[in-house]
XYZ file of C-alpha atoms in Angstrom:
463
model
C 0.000 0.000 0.000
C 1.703 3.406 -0.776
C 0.810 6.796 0.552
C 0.813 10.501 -1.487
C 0.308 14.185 -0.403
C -0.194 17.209 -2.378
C 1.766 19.959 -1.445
C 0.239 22.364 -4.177
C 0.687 21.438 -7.801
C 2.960 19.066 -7.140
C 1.847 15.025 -5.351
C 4.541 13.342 -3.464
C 4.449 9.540 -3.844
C 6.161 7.091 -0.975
C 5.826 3.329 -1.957
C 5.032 1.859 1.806
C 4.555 2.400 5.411
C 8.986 2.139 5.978
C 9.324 4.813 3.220
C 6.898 7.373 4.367
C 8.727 6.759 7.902
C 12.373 7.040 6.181
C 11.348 9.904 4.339
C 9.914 11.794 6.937
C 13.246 11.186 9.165
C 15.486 14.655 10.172
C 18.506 14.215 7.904
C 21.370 11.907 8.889
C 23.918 10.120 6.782
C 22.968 7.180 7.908
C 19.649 6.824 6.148
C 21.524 9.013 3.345
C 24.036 6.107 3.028
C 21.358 3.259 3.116
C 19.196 5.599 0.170
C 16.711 6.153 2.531
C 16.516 9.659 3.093
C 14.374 12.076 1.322
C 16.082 13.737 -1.498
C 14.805 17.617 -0.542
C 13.502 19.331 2.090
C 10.624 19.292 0.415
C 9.949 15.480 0.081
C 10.880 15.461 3.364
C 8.331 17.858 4.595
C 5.760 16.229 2.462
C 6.403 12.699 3.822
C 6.100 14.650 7.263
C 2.535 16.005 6.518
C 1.664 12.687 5.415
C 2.603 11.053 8.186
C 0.974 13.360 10.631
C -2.261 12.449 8.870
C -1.812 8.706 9.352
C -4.189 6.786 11.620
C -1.800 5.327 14.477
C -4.113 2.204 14.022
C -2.455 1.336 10.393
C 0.793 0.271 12.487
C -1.527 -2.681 13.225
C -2.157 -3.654 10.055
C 1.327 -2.840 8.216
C 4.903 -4.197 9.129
C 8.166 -2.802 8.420
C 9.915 -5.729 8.678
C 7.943 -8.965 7.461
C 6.057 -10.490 10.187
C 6.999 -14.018 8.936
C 10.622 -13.704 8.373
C 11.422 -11.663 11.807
C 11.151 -12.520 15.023
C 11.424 -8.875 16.302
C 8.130 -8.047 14.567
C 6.523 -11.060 16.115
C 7.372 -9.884 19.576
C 6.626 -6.478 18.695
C 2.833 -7.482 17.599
C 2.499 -10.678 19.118
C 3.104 -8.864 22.992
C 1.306 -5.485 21.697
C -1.471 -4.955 24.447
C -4.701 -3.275 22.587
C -6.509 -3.000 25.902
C -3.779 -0.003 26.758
C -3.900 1.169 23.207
C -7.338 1.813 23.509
C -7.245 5.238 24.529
C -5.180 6.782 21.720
C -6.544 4.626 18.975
C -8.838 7.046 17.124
C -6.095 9.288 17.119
C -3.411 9.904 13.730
C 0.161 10.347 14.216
C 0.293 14.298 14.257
C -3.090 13.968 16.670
C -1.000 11.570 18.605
C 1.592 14.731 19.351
C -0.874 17.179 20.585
C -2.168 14.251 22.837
C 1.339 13.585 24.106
C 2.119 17.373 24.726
C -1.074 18.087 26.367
C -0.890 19.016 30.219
C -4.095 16.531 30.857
C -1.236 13.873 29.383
C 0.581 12.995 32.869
C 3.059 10.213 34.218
C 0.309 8.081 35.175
C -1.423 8.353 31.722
C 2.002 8.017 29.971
C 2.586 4.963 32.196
C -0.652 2.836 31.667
C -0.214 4.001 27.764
C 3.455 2.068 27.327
C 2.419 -1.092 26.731
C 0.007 -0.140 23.787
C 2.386 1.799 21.800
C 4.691 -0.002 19.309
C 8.097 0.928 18.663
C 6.874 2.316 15.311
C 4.371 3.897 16.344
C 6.857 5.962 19.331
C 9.404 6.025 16.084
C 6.340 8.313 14.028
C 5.690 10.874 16.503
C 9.133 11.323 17.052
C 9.553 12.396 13.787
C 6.979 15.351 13.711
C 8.208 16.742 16.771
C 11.045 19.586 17.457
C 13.595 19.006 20.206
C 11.445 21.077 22.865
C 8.512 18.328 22.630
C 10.945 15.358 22.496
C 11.895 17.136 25.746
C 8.931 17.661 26.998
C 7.541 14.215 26.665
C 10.207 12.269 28.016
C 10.312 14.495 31.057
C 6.682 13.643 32.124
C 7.379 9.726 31.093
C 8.479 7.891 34.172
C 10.078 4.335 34.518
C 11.493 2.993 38.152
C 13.465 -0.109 38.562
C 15.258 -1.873 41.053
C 18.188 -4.253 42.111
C 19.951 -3.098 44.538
C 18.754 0.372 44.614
C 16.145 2.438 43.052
C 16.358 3.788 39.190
C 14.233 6.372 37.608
C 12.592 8.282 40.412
C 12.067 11.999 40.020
C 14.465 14.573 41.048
C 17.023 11.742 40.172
C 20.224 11.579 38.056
C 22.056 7.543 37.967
C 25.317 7.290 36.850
C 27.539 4.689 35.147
C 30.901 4.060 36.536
C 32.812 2.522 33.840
C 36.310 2.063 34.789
C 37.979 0.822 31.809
C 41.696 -0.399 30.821
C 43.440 -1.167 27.801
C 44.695 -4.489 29.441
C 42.355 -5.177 32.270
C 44.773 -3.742 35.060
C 43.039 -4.228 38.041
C 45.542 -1.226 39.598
C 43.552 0.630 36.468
C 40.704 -0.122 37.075
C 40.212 0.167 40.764
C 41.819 3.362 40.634
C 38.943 3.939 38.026
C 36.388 2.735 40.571
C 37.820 4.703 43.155
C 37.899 7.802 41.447
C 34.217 7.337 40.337
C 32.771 6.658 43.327
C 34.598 9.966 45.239
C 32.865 11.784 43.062
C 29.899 10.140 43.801
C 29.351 8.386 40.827
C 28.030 4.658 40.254
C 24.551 3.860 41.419
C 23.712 3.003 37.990
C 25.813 0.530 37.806
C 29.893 0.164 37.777
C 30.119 -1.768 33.828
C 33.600 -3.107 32.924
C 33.654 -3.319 29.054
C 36.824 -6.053 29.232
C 39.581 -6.154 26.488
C 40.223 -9.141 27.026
C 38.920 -12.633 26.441
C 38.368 -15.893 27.993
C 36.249 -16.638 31.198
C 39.474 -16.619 33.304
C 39.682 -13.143 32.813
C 36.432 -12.046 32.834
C 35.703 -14.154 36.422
C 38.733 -12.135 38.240
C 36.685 -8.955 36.914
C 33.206 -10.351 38.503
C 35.110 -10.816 41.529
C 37.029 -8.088 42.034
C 33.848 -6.090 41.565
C 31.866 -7.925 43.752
C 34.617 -7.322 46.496
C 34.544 -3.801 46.449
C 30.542 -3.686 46.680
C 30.212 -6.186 49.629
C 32.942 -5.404 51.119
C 31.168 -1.676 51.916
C 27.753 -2.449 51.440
C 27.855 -0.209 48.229
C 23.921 -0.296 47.079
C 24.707 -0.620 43.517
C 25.063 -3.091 40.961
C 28.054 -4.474 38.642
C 28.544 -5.946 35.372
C 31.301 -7.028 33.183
C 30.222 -6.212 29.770
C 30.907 -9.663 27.286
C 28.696 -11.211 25.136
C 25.922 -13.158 26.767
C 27.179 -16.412 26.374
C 30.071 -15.850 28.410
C 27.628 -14.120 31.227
C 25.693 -17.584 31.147
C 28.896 -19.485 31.087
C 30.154 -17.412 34.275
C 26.814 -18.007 35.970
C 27.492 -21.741 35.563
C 31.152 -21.335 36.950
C 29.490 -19.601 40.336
C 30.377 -16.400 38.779
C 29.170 -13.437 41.150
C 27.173 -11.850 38.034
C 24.691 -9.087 38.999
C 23.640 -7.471 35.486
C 23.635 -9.217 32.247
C 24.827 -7.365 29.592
C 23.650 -7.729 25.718
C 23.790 -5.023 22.900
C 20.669 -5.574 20.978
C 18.952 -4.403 17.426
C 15.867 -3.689 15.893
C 15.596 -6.601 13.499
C 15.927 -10.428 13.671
C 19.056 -9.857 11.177
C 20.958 -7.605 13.564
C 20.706 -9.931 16.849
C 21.995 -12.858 14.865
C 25.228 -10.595 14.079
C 25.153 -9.654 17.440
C 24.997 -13.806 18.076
C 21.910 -13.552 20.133
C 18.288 -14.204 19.384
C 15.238 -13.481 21.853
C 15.433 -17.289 23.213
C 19.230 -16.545 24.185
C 18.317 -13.440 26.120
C 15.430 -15.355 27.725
C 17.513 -18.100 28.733
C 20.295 -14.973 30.127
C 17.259 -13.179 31.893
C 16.463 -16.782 33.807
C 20.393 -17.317 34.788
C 20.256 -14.335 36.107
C 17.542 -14.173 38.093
C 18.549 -18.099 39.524
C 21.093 -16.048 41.538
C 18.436 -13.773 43.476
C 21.282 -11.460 44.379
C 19.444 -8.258 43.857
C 17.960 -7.079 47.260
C 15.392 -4.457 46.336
C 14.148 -5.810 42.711
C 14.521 -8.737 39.875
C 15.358 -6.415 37.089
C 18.336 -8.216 36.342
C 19.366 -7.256 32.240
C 21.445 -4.265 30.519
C 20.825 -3.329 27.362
C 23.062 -1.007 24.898
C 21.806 -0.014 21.528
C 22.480 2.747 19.036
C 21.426 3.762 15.708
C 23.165 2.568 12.845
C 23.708 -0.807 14.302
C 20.688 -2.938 11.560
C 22.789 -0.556 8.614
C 26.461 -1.416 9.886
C 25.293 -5.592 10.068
C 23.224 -4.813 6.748
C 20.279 -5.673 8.074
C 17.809 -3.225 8.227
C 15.655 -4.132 5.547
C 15.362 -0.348 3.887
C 14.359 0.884 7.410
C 15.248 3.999 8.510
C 17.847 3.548 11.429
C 15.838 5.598 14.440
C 12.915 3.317 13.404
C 15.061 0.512 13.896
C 16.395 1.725 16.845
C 12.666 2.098 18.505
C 12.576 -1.611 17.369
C 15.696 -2.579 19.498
C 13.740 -0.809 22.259
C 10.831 -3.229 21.883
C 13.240 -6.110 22.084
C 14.787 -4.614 25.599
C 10.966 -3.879 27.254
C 10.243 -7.490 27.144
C 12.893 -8.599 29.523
C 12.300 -5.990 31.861
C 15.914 -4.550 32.093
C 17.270 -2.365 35.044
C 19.106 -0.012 32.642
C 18.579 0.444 29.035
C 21.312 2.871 27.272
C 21.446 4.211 23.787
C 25.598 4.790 22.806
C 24.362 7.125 20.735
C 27.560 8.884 18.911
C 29.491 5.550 19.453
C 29.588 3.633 15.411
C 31.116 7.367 14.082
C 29.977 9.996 11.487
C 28.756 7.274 8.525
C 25.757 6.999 10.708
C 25.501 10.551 12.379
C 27.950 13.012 10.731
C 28.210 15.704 13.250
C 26.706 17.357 16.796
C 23.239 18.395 15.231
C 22.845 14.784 14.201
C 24.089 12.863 17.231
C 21.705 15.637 19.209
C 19.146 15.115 17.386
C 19.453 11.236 17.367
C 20.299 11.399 21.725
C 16.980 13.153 22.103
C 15.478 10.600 19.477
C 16.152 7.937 21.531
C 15.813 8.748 24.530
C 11.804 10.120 24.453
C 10.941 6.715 22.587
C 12.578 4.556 25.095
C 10.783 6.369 27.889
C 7.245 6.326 25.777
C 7.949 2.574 25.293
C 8.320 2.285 29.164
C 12.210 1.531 29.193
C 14.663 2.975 31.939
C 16.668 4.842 29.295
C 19.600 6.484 29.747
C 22.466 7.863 26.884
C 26.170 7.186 26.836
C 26.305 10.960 25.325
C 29.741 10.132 23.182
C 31.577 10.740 20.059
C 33.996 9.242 17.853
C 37.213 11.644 16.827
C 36.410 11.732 13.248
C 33.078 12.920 13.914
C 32.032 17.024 13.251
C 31.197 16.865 16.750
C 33.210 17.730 20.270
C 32.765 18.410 24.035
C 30.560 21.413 23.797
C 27.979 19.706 21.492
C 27.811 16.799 24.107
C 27.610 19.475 26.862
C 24.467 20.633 25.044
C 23.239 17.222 24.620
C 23.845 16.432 28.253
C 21.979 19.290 29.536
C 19.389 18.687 27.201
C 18.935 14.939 28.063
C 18.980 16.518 32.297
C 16.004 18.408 31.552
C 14.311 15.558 29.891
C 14.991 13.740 32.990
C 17.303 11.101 31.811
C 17.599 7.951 33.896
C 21.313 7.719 33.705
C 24.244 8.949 31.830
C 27.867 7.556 32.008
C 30.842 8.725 34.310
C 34.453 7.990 32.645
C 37.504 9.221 33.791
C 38.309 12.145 32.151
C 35.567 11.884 29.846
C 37.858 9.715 27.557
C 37.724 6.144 27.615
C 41.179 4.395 26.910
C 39.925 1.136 26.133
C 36.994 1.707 23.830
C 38.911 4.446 22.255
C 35.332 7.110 21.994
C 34.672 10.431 24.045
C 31.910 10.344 26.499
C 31.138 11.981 29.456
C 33.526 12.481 32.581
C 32.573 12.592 36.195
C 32.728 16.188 36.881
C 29.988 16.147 33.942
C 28.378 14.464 36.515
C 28.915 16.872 38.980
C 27.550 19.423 36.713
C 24.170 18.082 35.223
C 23.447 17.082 39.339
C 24.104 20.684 40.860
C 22.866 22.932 38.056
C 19.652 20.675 37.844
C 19.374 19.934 41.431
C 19.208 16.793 40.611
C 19.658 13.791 43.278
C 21.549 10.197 43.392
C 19.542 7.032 43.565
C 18.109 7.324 47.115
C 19.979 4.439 48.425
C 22.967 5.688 47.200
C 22.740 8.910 48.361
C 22.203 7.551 52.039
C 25.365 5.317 52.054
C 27.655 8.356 50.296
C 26.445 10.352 53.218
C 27.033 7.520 55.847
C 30.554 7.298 54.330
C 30.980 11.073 54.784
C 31.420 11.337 51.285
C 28.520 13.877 50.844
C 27.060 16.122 53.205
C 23.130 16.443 53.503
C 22.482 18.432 50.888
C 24.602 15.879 48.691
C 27.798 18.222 48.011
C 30.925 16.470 48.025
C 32.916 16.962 51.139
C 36.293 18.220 50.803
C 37.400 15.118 53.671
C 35.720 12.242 54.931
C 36.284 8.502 54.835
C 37.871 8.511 51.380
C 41.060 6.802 53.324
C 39.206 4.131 53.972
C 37.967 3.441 50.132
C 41.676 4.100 49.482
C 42.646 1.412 51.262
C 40.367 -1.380 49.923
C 41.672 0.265 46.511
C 45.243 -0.362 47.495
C 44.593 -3.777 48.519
C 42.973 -4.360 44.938
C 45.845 -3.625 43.612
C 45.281 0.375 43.236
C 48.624 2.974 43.488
């Protein structure tokens, strides 16, 4: 079925449902390298007006991805619950805006609404709306989750620790985790990305990890980021494995080049939760995802890539993760060419994760050959604050050594949580202040008990 709209003399023509949704798409050269992308600015603001008129109901009838041949599209209409649908039904896509943006539109509302709305459908809307609405939205969309502490409340800013080496130097990386966590950073999570390989390696990481959090009574979570496989392997071997870790995509095609499908990630989500070692909650999985992914594995199917990346966000919903986190600058400037793009795309994500009902936060990075730098990411960062992001990450510096990318440091952290006034996760907040780490209006205090964190550090293997 194809779709047309008349901008005066002159009828724009887009052959299906994924090519009005391509079309309509802000420009990136991503969807400009795939073909995707509207030729003008006026084919693009065509496809736009066309789009608005759309009934949000025709996302029931019409797949982007063939239902038969992907196993992402089954999920994503298979698990689609019409009951909470219900309320927006009548409505078209550029109806479906004003409903979002209206005041009578609150967290509740926006809450009992995420299980109706498909990831194409949250992929739509985004695309009529400026970066104030994305904004907007996502601010009033609320998602809590729990392990070990609370994620997602309001007036609350989680951060990654990720202490990173180039060789897995656990001197490196606990001086990583030290530094982090004087600054008051890591209730998200602290995430090792390893270099290396081999479950030898990655079990000294679980434990060493593990040390540092019982060893204080540090209410947060850790993961080593490897493939799944290895997570279930490590489970097996009595590995101390809080968080599983998978990078997923939008399509059936992507997974299987990320050497998962939704079975594997089921049978992950059950390891997991066989260990009962979260204390406050069962929301056991971390996700990572970014646009570009489907195009780099070519397989996104002529899909534009923040449709697909919607998609990837119905795949993470259905296990119910603690943290869900788009990289979003992280594959380099074939897939978002510069600051207004990776912006554009961080704001993207982030509203349709939180429509979708995901914990979302953004690794707000860049790659060195991208038109991009700091200040753009300081923009994004603020911008993503307001929106009420879930989490962001904390890297030392802002440069991390191992995954060779620019993200954000943990005085960015500092930043975003004093000019916003925003909060830790409660439970963290309480021990930072029992360590004397914070005072009670959560400033960092100039002395304290740091000695004492240096010390387990040392005996880590720290300098």
């Amino acid at each position: 079925m194809g779709y047309a709209h008349t901008v005066g003399s002159v009828t724009w023509r887009f052959a299906d449902l994924k090519d009005l949704l391509a079309k309509a798409t802000p420009l990136r050269s991503g969807d400009a390298l795939a073909g995707l992308a509207a030729a003008t600015a006026e084919e693009r603001i065509a496809a736009r007006m066309a789009l608005a008129d759309l009934p949000l109901g025709r996302f029931l009838d019409e797949a982007v991805v063939p239902y038969e041949s992907d196993e992402v599209t089954r999920l994503i209409f298979d698990t689609h619950d019409r009951s909470a649908f219900a309320p927006v039904s009548h409505l078209t896509v550029g109806d479906f805006r004003d409903w979002l943006l209206s005041d009578e539109t609150t967290p509740d509302v926006l809450a009992a609404l995420a299980p109706g709305v498909t990831p194409e459908m949250a992929a739509a809307v985004c695309k009529l709306m400026r970066n104030q609405d994305l904004v907007v939205v996502a601010k009033k969309a609320r998602v809590t989750t729990r392990f070990r502490n609370t994620i997602g409340l309001p007036g609350r800013l989680a951060i990654r620790l990720q202490p990173n080496h180039p060789t897995d130097d656990p001197k490196g990386i606990a001086a990583s985790m030290l530094d982090g966590l004087l600054y008051g950073c890591g209730d998200a999570v602290i995430g090792i990305n390893p270099a290396g390989d081999g479950l030898a390696a990655f079990m000294t990481l679980w434990r060493m990890l593990d040390e540092l959090i019982q060893r204080f009574g540090i209410p947060t979570q850790s993961c080593v980021l490897t493939h799944v496989t290895n997570q279930i392997r490590g489970i097996e071997a009595g590995a101390p494995v809080d968080l599983v870790f998978q990078s997923v995509g939008g399509t059936q095609a992507t997974n299987e080049s990320f050497g998962i499908n939704l079975a594997l990630l089921a049978e992950a989500r059950d390891a997991a939760l066989s260990l009962r070692r979260g204390s406050l909650g069962d929301n056991v999985m971390y996700f990572e995802t970014g646009q570009g992914s489907a195009l780099s594995a070519n397989a996104h199917h002529g899909v534009d890539q923040q449709t697909l990346e919607a998609r990837a966000y119905g795949v993470a919903r259905h296990f119910k993760p603690l943290l869900t986190n788009s990289v979003v600058g992280f594959i380099g400037p074939e897939y978002l060419y510069d600051g207004k793009q990776i912006i554009r795309a961080g704001l993207e994500d982030h509203f349709c994760g939180k429509l979708l009902g995901l914990p979302v936060g953004v690794d707000v990075c860049y790659t060195n050959h991208a038109e991009a730098d700091q200040d753009d990411m300081d923009t994004l960062l603020t911008l993503l604050g307001v929106a009420g992001v879930t989490f962001v990450m904390g890297v030392p510096g802002a440069d991390d050594v191992m995954l060779n990318y620019q993200s954000t440091s943990f005085h960015d952290a500092l930043y975003l949580r004093n000019v916003l006034g925003l909060k830790r996760a409660p439970e963290f907040e309480a021990w930072l202040e029992k360590m004397r780490l914070i005072d009670e209006a959560g400033m960092l205090l100039p002395h304290g008990h740091g000695n004492r964190l240096l010390a387990a550090a040392a005996e880590l293997g720290a300098p």
